[in-house]
Amino acid sequence: MAAHMRAREGIQAERLLLDAIDRLRRKAGGGRAVHLHLSRLLPVNRLPVRIRVVARMFKSLETGHGANVYRLSNDDLVILGRALPVNEIDTIVHRVRSLFEHDPVTYAGRGWNDPNDPFVSWFDLMTDWRALSDEIARLEEARLAALQRQGSGGPVSPFSWSAPKDAGPEPIDPRALDRVLTAFEGFDITAHMRRQPAVRITEARVAEIAFEEFFVSIGHLQRGLAPDVVLTADRWLFQDFSRALDRRMLQVLTTQPLARRPGTISLNLNLESTRDPFFERFVASLGRKQGMVVEVQVIDVFADIAGYEAARDALREAGHKVLIDGLSPVTLRLLDVRRLDPDYAKVLWNADLASEQTADKSAAFAAEVKAVGPERVVLARCDTEAAVLWGLENGIRVFQGRFIDAVLGTVTMDACKASAQCSLSQCAGRRSAVAGPGRAACPNPPGLDAVQSFAAPGRRKQKQEGRR
C-alpha cells in the first residue's frame, strides 16, 4: 500500500493522473474528480505537515469508495473515482476549510455547486474531462520548466513537500496598496459580484427567501486585479481597500436591475460606508417596498461601538436592519451580543458540532444561541443538512450556505422548462452571478429567480439530488 501511494505523489502524480483521467472518461458512466487547490493558500499556511494532514483526511475514500488521491508537485490534491460520494467529500472539504479558516482562498467559494470556487473544483468526467486534463497538463509543463530553471542547482526530491520560495502572492504593504487602488479605478467588478440567499424556514417547514446577500468575491477579485498581492494579509490596509470596494459596489448596484428584485437585499459594508453619499444614492434607488440589511463585521463593531450604534439607529429609523457578521460559537461565549442589540447575528456553523463526540460543545453552543435569541440568529456556512436540522432543533429559523444553495438550485431546476439543457452546478452558478457571461448563458433567465419559497424535500431525496 505504501508503495502504491508513493507512486501517486510528487513529480510522478501529474503523469499518472493524466493517464487515469483518460482511462476513466472512456468507460461507461465516466467518473468524477475533485481538485483541491492547496497551492493557492498563503505560503505561511502551506506548511509540509499541514499538507500531509489534509492528504490523510481523504485516505478513507481509497478503501471505502475505490477512489485515488493524487498529491501533485505543487501541493494540490486531486481525488478521482467512478462513484465519488459527494456529501462525504464535501464534509471533508469543509473540515479542510476550517483548518485554513483564516486564509482568504478558503472563504471565497460557495461549495461543491459553485463553479467559481477558488479553493475546490468539481469535474464530471463525462463532460469536463478536457478542462481537468488541460489544467493538469499545465501543471506538468510548469513542473518541467521549474526543473529546467533549477538546472545545476542540485537534485529535486520527487516527493518534496516544500513550497517554492517564489510561490504565491506577497502580503500587501502601503506601496502595493497604492498600486492596487490606482488599478482599481478602471477595474470592472461586475463579473466578480455574487449573491447568496438566506432562507427562513417557517413552522410549516416552508423555506422562504428572507434576504439576498450581494457581495464581491475577494478571492476572484484578487486574482483579476492584483494576483501578486494578498489583499487581506493586513487588516488595516485591507480596510482601506474595502472602503473603495464598498463605494464601487454601491455605485454598480444603484443601476443594477437584479438588485431591485429581492424583497430584502443584504450588503456587507464597513461602518463608514453607511455615511457615504454612494450609500445614500443606493438607498434612494431601492424599490418602494424593498427592505435592506446592512451586515457589519464584529471586529469593526468593537473598533467603533459609537459608530455602530449610530448606524444601527439610523438604519432602523429608515426601516432597515443591521446584522453583526463573523460570529462563531467561541465569540458568542466571549461577547454579550445582546448589548449590541442587532436585528440579526450571523453565526458560522462548525460541522463538528453535529458529532456525538462533541455533545458538550454542541450543548454549550445551543445555550449561547438561546441567550442571544434564536429568532435573531442567521446560521451561516450550512454545508450539510445536519446544520439545518441542528438549527431547527434549537429554535433557529434563518439559514445560509451551500446546502441551502444546492436545495434551491434543485427546486429551481425542477420548476424550469429549460432544465434539460443545464446541470445543477451550472444553474447554481448562474443564479449566484449578478452579471456577466455566466448568467447570460442561462437558457431561461427569468427561471433563475422564479422560486422564492419551497417546501424542503425529505432527507432521502436531498441526498439523491445532491449527486446530480
Short mmCIF file of C-alpha atoms in Angstrom, two decimals:
data_model
loop_
_atom_site.label_atom_id
_atom_site.label_comp_id
_atom_site.label_asym_id
_atom_site.label_seq_id
_atom_site.Cartn_x
_atom_site.Cartn_y
_atom_site.Cartn_z
CA MET A 1 0.00 0.00 0.00
CA ALA A 2 2.81 2.42 0.85
CA ALA A 3 4.49 1.79 -2.48
CA HIS A 4 1.14 2.19 -4.23
CA MET A 5 0.54 5.58 -2.59
CA ARG A 6 4.11 6.69 -3.18
CA ALA A 7 3.60 6.26 -6.92
CA ARG A 8 0.85 8.89 -6.82
CA GLU A 9 2.91 11.55 -5.05
CA GLY A 10 5.31 14.24 -6.14
CA ILE A 11 6.51 14.61 -9.68
CA GLN A 12 5.04 11.27 -10.80
CA ALA A 13 1.47 12.31 -9.93
CA GLU A 14 0.71 14.59 -12.88
CA ARG A 15 1.67 11.96 -15.46
CA LEU A 16 -0.25 9.18 -13.71
CA LEU A 17 -3.27 11.41 -13.20
CA LEU A 18 -3.45 12.34 -16.88
CA ASP A 19 -3.42 8.65 -17.80
CA ALA A 20 -6.08 7.84 -15.20
CA ILE A 21 -8.37 10.64 -16.40
CA ASP A 22 -8.11 9.39 -19.97
CA ARG A 23 -8.89 5.79 -18.96
CA LEU A 24 -11.81 6.72 -16.73
CA ARG A 25 -13.53 9.09 -19.12
CA ARG A 26 -13.57 6.36 -21.81
CA LYS A 27 -15.54 4.00 -19.57
CA ALA A 28 -19.33 3.99 -19.47
CA GLY A 29 -20.56 6.39 -16.83
CA GLY A 30 -17.27 8.27 -16.71
CA GLY A 31 -16.49 9.40 -13.20
CA ARG A 32 -15.84 12.42 -11.03
CA ALA A 33 -12.80 14.36 -9.92
CA VAL A 34 -12.27 16.92 -7.19
CA HIS A 35 -9.32 19.32 -7.41
CA LEU A 36 -8.29 20.91 -4.12
CA HIS A 37 -6.15 23.99 -4.88
CA LEU A 38 -3.87 23.94 -1.83
CA SER A 39 -1.21 25.75 -3.87
CA ARG A 40 -3.38 28.88 -3.66
CA LEU A 41 -3.04 29.04 0.12
CA LEU A 42 -0.77 31.69 1.55
CA PRO A 43 2.83 30.41 1.83
CA VAL A 44 2.65 30.64 5.62
CA ASN A 45 -0.27 28.18 5.58
CA ARG A 46 1.24 25.77 3.07
CA LEU A 47 3.47 24.00 5.54
CA PRO A 48 4.50 20.41 4.75
CA VAL A 49 2.95 18.98 7.89
CA ARG A 50 -0.41 20.64 7.21
CA ILE A 51 -0.46 19.45 3.61
CA ARG A 52 0.19 15.90 4.79
CA VAL A 53 -2.65 16.18 7.29
CA VAL A 54 -5.02 17.25 4.52
CA ALA A 55 -3.95 14.35 2.30
CA ARG A 56 -4.63 11.87 5.10
CA MET A 57 -8.14 13.26 5.55
CA PHE A 58 -9.08 11.81 2.16
CA LYS A 59 -7.46 8.38 2.65
CA SER A 60 -10.75 6.75 3.74
CA LEU A 61 -12.09 7.30 0.21
CA GLU A 62 -9.46 4.96 -1.22
CA THR A 63 -10.58 1.93 0.80
CA GLY A 64 -14.27 2.75 1.12
CA HIS A 65 -15.07 4.02 -2.36
CA GLY A 66 -12.23 2.91 -4.63
CA ALA A 67 -11.05 6.47 -5.17
CA ASN A 68 -7.49 7.53 -5.92
CA VAL A 69 -5.90 10.51 -4.18
CA TYR A 70 -3.14 12.26 -6.16
CA ARG A 71 -0.76 14.62 -4.38
CA LEU A 72 0.68 16.91 -7.03
CA SER A 73 4.10 18.52 -7.09
CA ASN A 74 2.63 21.99 -6.35
CA ASP A 75 0.82 20.70 -3.21
CA ASP A 76 -2.60 20.42 -4.87
CA LEU A 77 -4.73 17.31 -4.32
CA VAL A 78 -6.92 15.58 -6.89
CA ILE A 79 -9.43 12.91 -5.85
CA LEU A 80 -10.51 10.71 -8.76
CA GLY A 81 -13.07 7.90 -8.92
CA ARG A 82 -16.04 6.42 -10.72
CA ALA A 83 -18.57 6.96 -7.91
CA LEU A 84 -17.24 9.59 -5.54
CA PRO A 85 -19.50 10.24 -2.52
CA VAL A 86 -20.35 13.92 -2.97
CA ASN A 87 -21.71 14.50 0.53
CA GLU A 88 -18.78 12.77 2.23
CA ILE A 89 -16.19 14.67 0.18
CA ASP A 90 -17.96 17.97 0.76
CA THR A 91 -17.83 17.30 4.51
CA ILE A 92 -14.08 16.63 4.32
CA VAL A 93 -13.58 19.77 2.23
CA HIS A 94 -15.43 21.76 4.89
CA ARG A 95 -13.02 20.43 7.51
CA VAL A 96 -10.09 21.40 5.33
CA ARG A 97 -11.51 24.91 5.04
CA SER A 98 -11.75 25.01 8.83
CA LEU A 99 -8.09 24.01 9.06
CA PHE A 100 -7.20 27.07 6.97
CA GLU A 101 -10.13 29.26 8.04
CA HIS A 102 -8.05 32.45 8.14
CA ASP A 103 -6.74 32.06 4.60
CA PRO A 104 -8.71 34.21 2.12
CA VAL A 105 -8.93 31.49 -0.52
CA THR A 106 -10.98 29.23 1.77
CA TYR A 107 -13.87 31.59 2.36
CA ALA A 108 -14.29 32.94 -1.14
CA GLY A 109 -16.16 29.92 -2.54
CA ARG A 110 -19.69 28.65 -2.03
CA GLY A 111 -19.26 24.91 -2.13
CA TRP A 112 -19.49 21.95 -4.44
CA ASN A 113 -22.09 23.59 -6.69
CA ASP A 114 -20.05 26.77 -7.15
CA PRO A 115 -18.10 26.67 -10.44
CA ASN A 116 -16.14 29.76 -9.35
CA ASP A 117 -14.86 28.45 -6.02
CA PRO A 118 -11.11 29.25 -5.98
CA PHE A 119 -10.36 26.57 -3.38
CA VAL A 120 -12.01 23.46 -4.85
CA SER A 121 -13.12 22.47 -8.36
CA TRP A 122 -15.51 19.61 -9.18
CA PHE A 123 -15.41 17.80 -12.51
CA ASP A 124 -17.81 15.40 -14.21
CA LEU A 125 -15.52 13.39 -16.46
CA MET A 126 -18.31 12.76 -18.95
CA THR A 127 -18.37 16.45 -19.84
CA ASP A 128 -15.49 18.20 -18.07
CA TRP A 129 -12.59 15.80 -18.61
CA ARG A 130 -10.82 18.06 -21.11
CA ALA A 131 -10.84 21.06 -18.75
CA LEU A 132 -9.30 18.95 -15.99
CA SER A 133 -6.75 17.36 -18.32
CA ASP A 134 -5.69 20.76 -19.65
CA GLU A 135 -5.26 22.05 -16.10
CA ILE A 136 -3.11 19.10 -15.04
CA ALA A 137 -1.11 19.31 -18.26
CA ARG A 138 -0.31 22.95 -17.48
CA LEU A 139 0.91 21.91 -14.02
CA GLU A 140 3.12 19.26 -15.57
CA GLU A 141 4.58 21.77 -18.02
CA ALA A 142 5.22 24.21 -15.17
CA ARG A 143 6.94 21.47 -13.15
CA LEU A 144 9.22 20.53 -16.03
CA ALA A 145 10.03 24.19 -16.67
CA ALA A 146 10.92 24.64 -12.99
CA LEU A 147 13.26 21.67 -13.15
CA GLN A 148 14.98 23.15 -16.18
CA ARG A 149 15.38 26.51 -14.44
CA GLN A 150 16.96 24.89 -11.42
CA GLY A 151 19.43 23.16 -13.73
CA SER A 152 22.65 22.60 -11.81
CA GLY A 153 21.12 23.79 -8.57
CA GLY A 154 21.06 20.23 -7.30
CA PRO A 155 18.62 17.35 -7.41
CA VAL A 156 14.97 17.95 -6.68
CA SER A 157 13.23 15.40 -4.49
CA PRO A 158 10.34 13.80 -6.39
CA PHE A 159 8.38 13.76 -3.14
CA SER A 160 9.30 17.18 -1.78
CA TRP A 161 6.58 18.95 0.19
CA SER A 162 8.32 22.32 0.46
CA ALA A 163 6.62 25.19 -1.37
CA PRO A 164 8.70 27.09 -3.94
CA LYS A 165 10.25 30.21 -2.48
CA ASP A 166 8.68 32.36 -5.16
CA ALA A 167 5.29 30.63 -4.96
CA GLY A 168 2.18 32.63 -4.20
CA PRO A 169 1.44 36.33 -3.89
CA GLU A 170 3.12 38.60 -1.37
CA PRO A 171 1.33 40.24 1.60
CA ILE A 172 0.05 43.72 0.86
CA ASP A 173 2.05 46.74 2.05
CA PRO A 174 1.36 50.51 1.73
CA ARG A 175 3.18 50.81 -1.59
CA ALA A 176 1.33 47.83 -3.04
CA LEU A 177 -1.96 49.26 -1.78
CA ASP A 178 -1.33 52.45 -3.75
CA ARG A 179 -0.75 50.39 -6.90
CA VAL A 180 -3.90 48.34 -6.28
CA LEU A 181 -6.08 51.40 -5.69
CA THR A 182 -4.76 53.01 -8.87
CA ALA A 183 -5.51 49.87 -10.90
CA PHE A 184 -8.91 49.56 -9.22
CA GLU A 185 -10.05 52.91 -10.62
CA GLY A 186 -10.55 51.38 -14.05
CA PHE A 187 -11.43 47.84 -12.95
CA ASP A 188 -14.87 46.34 -13.71
CA ILE A 189 -16.11 44.41 -10.66
CA THR A 190 -19.43 43.19 -12.07
CA ALA A 191 -18.04 39.81 -13.13
CA HIS A 192 -16.82 39.27 -9.55
CA MET A 193 -20.12 40.12 -7.87
CA ARG A 194 -22.18 37.32 -6.38
CA ARG A 195 -25.36 36.88 -4.39
CA GLN A 196 -26.46 34.22 -1.93
CA PRO A 197 -29.89 33.80 -0.38
CA ALA A 198 -30.66 33.34 3.29
CA VAL A 199 -33.89 31.42 3.84
CA ARG A 200 -36.35 31.46 6.70
CA ILE A 201 -37.98 28.11 7.48
CA THR A 202 -41.47 28.51 8.88
CA GLU A 203 -43.27 26.29 11.38
CA ALA A 204 -44.93 24.63 8.38
CA ARG A 205 -41.43 23.74 7.06
CA VAL A 206 -41.72 26.10 4.12
CA ALA A 207 -38.45 27.81 3.20
CA GLU A 208 -38.86 31.45 2.14
CA ILE A 209 -36.07 33.73 0.96
CA ALA A 210 -35.52 36.11 3.89
CA PHE A 211 -32.94 38.21 2.06
CA GLU A 212 -30.36 38.01 -0.74
CA GLU A 213 -26.79 38.93 0.19
CA PHE A 214 -24.88 40.75 -2.57
CA PHE A 215 -21.10 40.71 -2.26
CA VAL A 216 -17.84 40.72 -4.19
CA SER A 217 -15.78 37.53 -4.22
CA ILE A 218 -12.46 38.74 -2.78
CA GLY A 219 -10.60 35.65 -4.00
CA HIS A 220 -11.65 36.19 -7.61
CA LEU A 221 -11.18 39.94 -7.38
CA GLN A 222 -7.63 39.48 -6.12
CA ARG A 223 -6.71 37.16 -8.99
CA GLY A 224 -8.16 39.56 -11.54
CA LEU A 225 -6.95 42.82 -10.03
CA ALA A 226 -3.76 42.05 -8.10
CA PRO A 227 -2.66 38.40 -8.44
CA ASP A 228 0.74 39.20 -6.93
CA VAL A 229 -0.68 40.68 -3.71
CA VAL A 230 -2.62 39.17 -0.78
CA LEU A 231 -5.22 41.88 -0.21
CA THR A 232 -6.35 40.51 3.17
CA ALA A 233 -2.89 39.98 4.67
CA ASP A 234 -3.04 43.26 6.63
CA ARG A 235 -6.40 44.05 8.21
CA TRP A 236 -5.95 47.83 8.29
CA LEU A 237 -4.64 48.11 4.73
CA PHE A 238 -7.41 45.83 3.50
CA GLN A 239 -9.94 48.04 5.25
CA ASP A 240 -8.65 50.98 3.23
CA PHE A 241 -9.16 48.97 0.07
CA SER A 242 -12.57 47.70 1.20
CA ARG A 243 -13.87 51.27 1.56
CA ALA A 244 -13.10 51.85 -2.12
CA LEU A 245 -14.70 48.49 -2.90
CA ASP A 246 -17.83 49.43 -0.95
CA ARG A 247 -18.20 52.64 -2.95
CA ARG A 248 -17.77 50.82 -6.26
CA MET A 249 -20.22 48.07 -5.31
CA LEU A 250 -22.83 50.60 -4.19
CA GLN A 251 -22.31 52.51 -7.42
CA VAL A 252 -22.83 49.37 -9.52
CA LEU A 253 -25.83 48.13 -7.56
CA THR A 254 -27.57 51.51 -7.79
CA THR A 255 -28.11 50.86 -11.52
CA GLN A 256 -28.19 47.03 -11.42
CA PRO A 257 -31.72 45.73 -12.18
CA LEU A 258 -31.07 42.48 -10.31
CA ALA A 259 -30.62 44.45 -7.08
CA ARG A 260 -34.26 45.60 -7.32
CA ARG A 261 -35.66 42.05 -7.32
CA PRO A 262 -35.20 40.74 -3.77
CA GLY A 263 -37.83 41.74 -1.25
CA THR A 264 -34.89 42.42 1.07
CA ILE A 265 -31.30 42.96 -0.07
CA SER A 266 -28.27 42.45 2.19
CA LEU A 267 -24.90 44.18 1.84
CA ASN A 268 -21.70 43.59 3.82
CA LEU A 269 -20.22 47.06 4.39
CA ASN A 270 -17.78 48.99 6.50
CA LEU A 271 -19.48 51.16 9.10
CA GLU A 272 -18.07 54.30 7.49
CA SER A 273 -19.69 53.35 4.18
CA THR A 274 -23.16 53.83 5.65
CA ARG A 275 -22.37 57.56 5.84
CA ASP A 276 -21.06 57.77 2.27
CA PRO A 277 -23.05 59.64 -0.43
CA PHE A 278 -22.87 56.48 -2.58
CA PHE A 279 -24.80 54.64 0.15
CA GLU A 280 -27.46 57.36 0.24
CA ARG A 281 -27.88 57.13 -3.53
CA PHE A 282 -28.20 53.35 -3.34
CA VAL A 283 -30.85 53.58 -0.62
CA ALA A 284 -32.77 56.09 -2.74
CA SER A 285 -32.70 53.60 -5.66
CA LEU A 286 -34.40 50.80 -3.69
CA GLY A 287 -37.93 49.77 -4.53
CA ARG A 288 -40.74 51.35 -2.53
CA LYS A 289 -41.40 48.18 -0.54
CA GLN A 290 -37.84 46.81 -0.66
CA GLY A 291 -36.02 46.27 2.62
CA MET A 292 -32.30 46.26 3.34
CA VAL A 293 -29.99 44.52 5.80
CA VAL A 294 -26.54 46.02 6.39
CA GLU A 295 -24.00 43.42 7.55
CA VAL A 296 -21.03 44.65 9.58
CA GLN A 297 -18.12 42.58 10.85
CA VAL A 298 -17.98 42.05 14.60
CA ILE A 299 -14.36 43.25 14.73
CA ASP A 300 -15.41 46.55 13.10
CA VAL A 301 -18.23 46.94 15.62
CA PHE A 302 -15.86 46.75 18.58
CA ALA A 303 -13.40 49.07 16.88
CA ASP A 304 -16.10 51.78 16.81
CA ILE A 305 -19.05 50.95 19.06
CA ALA A 306 -20.37 54.51 18.99
CA GLY A 307 -20.28 54.50 15.19
CA TYR A 308 -22.06 51.15 15.13
CA GLU A 309 -24.83 52.35 17.45
CA ALA A 310 -25.34 55.49 15.37
CA ALA A 311 -25.51 53.49 12.13
CA ARG A 312 -27.85 50.90 13.69
CA ASP A 313 -30.27 53.56 14.93
CA ALA A 314 -30.21 55.46 11.63
CA LEU A 315 -30.90 52.29 9.64
CA ARG A 316 -33.78 51.32 11.88
CA GLU A 317 -35.28 54.77 11.65
CA ALA A 318 -35.26 54.37 7.85
CA GLY A 319 -36.97 50.98 8.13
CA HIS A 320 -33.89 48.82 7.55
CA LYS A 321 -31.98 46.32 9.69
CA VAL A 322 -28.43 45.66 10.88
CA LEU A 323 -26.65 42.31 11.11
CA ILE A 324 -23.44 41.56 13.00
CA ASP A 325 -21.37 39.15 10.90
CA GLY A 326 -18.38 36.93 11.66
CA LEU A 327 -19.59 35.41 14.93
CA SER A 328 -18.67 31.88 16.00
CA PRO A 329 -19.52 29.63 18.94
CA VAL A 330 -16.36 30.92 20.63
CA THR A 331 -17.13 34.62 20.16
CA LEU A 332 -20.69 34.07 21.40
CA ARG A 333 -19.22 32.82 24.67
CA LEU A 334 -16.85 35.77 24.95
CA LEU A 335 -19.18 38.59 23.90
CA ASP A 336 -22.60 39.69 25.10
CA VAL A 337 -24.14 40.24 21.69
CA ARG A 338 -27.47 41.23 23.25
CA ARG A 339 -25.98 44.50 24.49
CA LEU A 340 -25.21 45.46 20.89
CA ASP A 341 -28.90 44.95 20.04
CA PRO A 342 -28.57 43.88 16.38
CA ASP A 343 -31.55 42.77 14.36
CA TYR A 344 -29.58 39.70 13.24
CA ALA A 345 -26.45 37.91 14.44
CA LYS A 346 -24.77 35.75 11.79
CA VAL A 347 -23.05 32.75 13.37
CA LEU A 348 -20.76 30.45 11.37
CA TRP A 349 -21.66 26.78 11.67
CA ASN A 350 -18.99 24.25 12.61
CA ALA A 351 -19.62 20.74 11.29
CA ASP A 352 -18.01 19.19 14.36
CA LEU A 353 -20.93 20.42 16.48
CA ALA A 354 -23.17 17.76 14.93
CA SER A 355 -20.86 14.96 16.09
CA GLU A 356 -21.69 12.77 19.09
CA GLN A 357 -18.09 13.20 20.23
CA THR A 358 -18.66 16.95 20.71
CA ALA A 359 -22.01 16.82 22.52
CA ASP A 360 -20.73 19.12 25.28
CA LYS A 361 -19.67 21.79 22.78
CA SER A 362 -22.99 21.44 20.95
CA ALA A 363 -24.93 21.92 24.19
CA ALA A 364 -22.83 24.98 25.06
CA PHE A 365 -23.44 26.47 21.61
CA ALA A 366 -27.17 25.84 21.97
CA ALA A 367 -27.13 27.70 25.29
CA GLU A 368 -25.37 30.69 23.70
CA VAL A 369 -27.90 30.75 20.85
CA LYS A 370 -30.71 30.75 23.39
CA ALA A 371 -29.07 33.64 25.26
CA VAL A 372 -28.72 35.73 22.09
CA GLY A 373 -32.23 34.84 20.96
CA PRO A 374 -32.59 32.20 18.23
CA GLU A 375 -35.01 34.48 16.38
CA ARG A 376 -32.06 36.83 15.75
CA VAL A 377 -29.58 34.18 14.63
CA VAL A 378 -28.68 33.55 10.99
CA LEU A 379 -26.83 30.23 10.87
CA ALA A 380 -24.29 30.59 8.05
CA ARG A 381 -21.98 28.18 6.21
CA CYS A 382 -24.63 25.48 6.41
CA ASP A 383 -22.90 22.97 4.16
CA THR A 384 -24.99 19.93 5.09
CA GLU A 385 -28.48 19.01 6.19
CA ALA A 386 -27.12 18.35 9.69
CA ALA A 387 -26.52 22.08 10.20
CA VAL A 388 -30.10 22.97 9.33
CA LEU A 389 -31.55 20.20 11.48
CA TRP A 390 -29.41 21.28 14.44
CA GLY A 391 -30.53 24.88 13.98
CA LEU A 392 -34.21 23.98 13.79
CA GLU A 393 -33.92 21.84 16.91
CA ASN A 394 -32.50 24.88 18.74
CA GLY A 395 -35.02 27.45 17.55
CA ILE A 396 -33.06 28.98 14.65
CA ARG A 397 -35.15 29.77 11.59
CA VAL A 398 -32.83 31.58 9.16
CA PHE A 399 -30.10 29.68 7.30
CA GLN A 400 -27.47 30.42 4.65
CA GLY A 401 -24.87 28.22 2.99
CA ARG A 402 -24.05 25.64 0.35
CA PHE A 403 -26.71 23.16 1.40
CA ILE A 404 -29.38 25.83 1.02
CA ASP A 405 -27.90 26.82 -2.36
CA ALA A 406 -27.99 23.19 -3.52
CA VAL A 407 -31.61 22.62 -2.46
CA LEU A 408 -32.71 25.93 -4.01
CA GLY A 409 -30.84 25.02 -7.21
CA THR A 410 -32.57 21.64 -7.34
CA VAL A 411 -36.01 23.18 -6.85
CA THR A 412 -35.22 25.87 -9.42
CA MET A 413 -34.28 23.23 -11.98
CA ASP A 414 -37.40 21.19 -11.22
CA ALA A 415 -39.53 24.24 -11.99
CA CYS A 416 -37.57 25.32 -15.09
CA LYS A 417 -38.80 24.38 -18.55
CA ALA A 418 -35.23 24.53 -19.91
CA SER A 419 -33.58 22.50 -17.14
CA ALA A 420 -32.62 19.67 -19.52
CA GLN A 421 -30.01 21.99 -21.03
CA CYS A 422 -28.19 22.60 -17.72
CA SER A 423 -26.51 20.81 -14.85
CA LEU A 424 -27.23 21.65 -11.21
CA SER A 425 -23.75 23.17 -10.94
CA GLN A 426 -24.41 25.46 -13.91
CA CYS A 427 -27.82 26.50 -12.59
CA ALA A 428 -26.49 27.33 -9.13
CA GLY A 429 -23.53 29.23 -10.57
CA ARG A 430 -25.72 31.27 -12.90
CA ARG A 431 -28.15 32.09 -10.12
CA SER A 432 -25.34 33.32 -7.89
CA ALA A 433 -23.91 35.58 -10.60
CA VAL A 434 -25.07 39.19 -10.59
CA ALA A 435 -23.98 39.89 -14.17
CA GLY A 436 -21.55 38.69 -16.80
CA PRO A 437 -21.30 35.78 -19.23
CA GLY A 438 -22.17 33.11 -16.64
CA ARG A 439 -25.64 34.48 -16.01
CA ALA A 440 -26.13 35.36 -19.68
CA ALA A 441 -25.58 31.70 -20.62
CA CYS A 442 -28.81 30.66 -18.85
CA PRO A 443 -31.37 29.43 -21.44
CA ASN A 444 -34.21 30.69 -19.21
CA PRO A 445 -33.03 33.78 -17.23
CA PRO A 446 -36.41 34.51 -15.58
CA GLY A 447 -36.33 31.00 -14.14
CA LEU A 448 -33.27 31.83 -12.02
CA ASP A 449 -35.46 33.98 -9.74
CA ALA A 450 -38.78 32.21 -10.19
CA VAL A 451 -38.52 30.23 -6.94
CA GLN A 452 -38.94 32.40 -3.84
CA SER A 453 -40.25 29.73 -1.47
CA PHE A 454 -40.24 25.96 -1.39
CA ALA A 455 -41.02 23.01 0.83
CA ALA A 456 -37.83 21.32 1.95
CA PRO A 457 -37.65 17.81 0.42
CA GLY A 458 -37.23 14.73 2.56
CA ARG A 459 -33.76 13.70 3.67
CA ARG A 460 -33.52 10.77 1.28
CA LYS A 461 -34.48 12.88 -1.72
CA GLN A 462 -31.96 15.57 -0.80
CA LYS A 463 -29.08 13.12 -0.79
CA GLN A 464 -30.02 11.73 -4.18
CA GLU A 465 -30.42 15.14 -5.80
CA GLY A 466 -27.21 16.37 -4.24
CA ARG A 467 -25.36 13.98 -6.56
CA ARG A 468 -26.86 15.30 -9.78
#
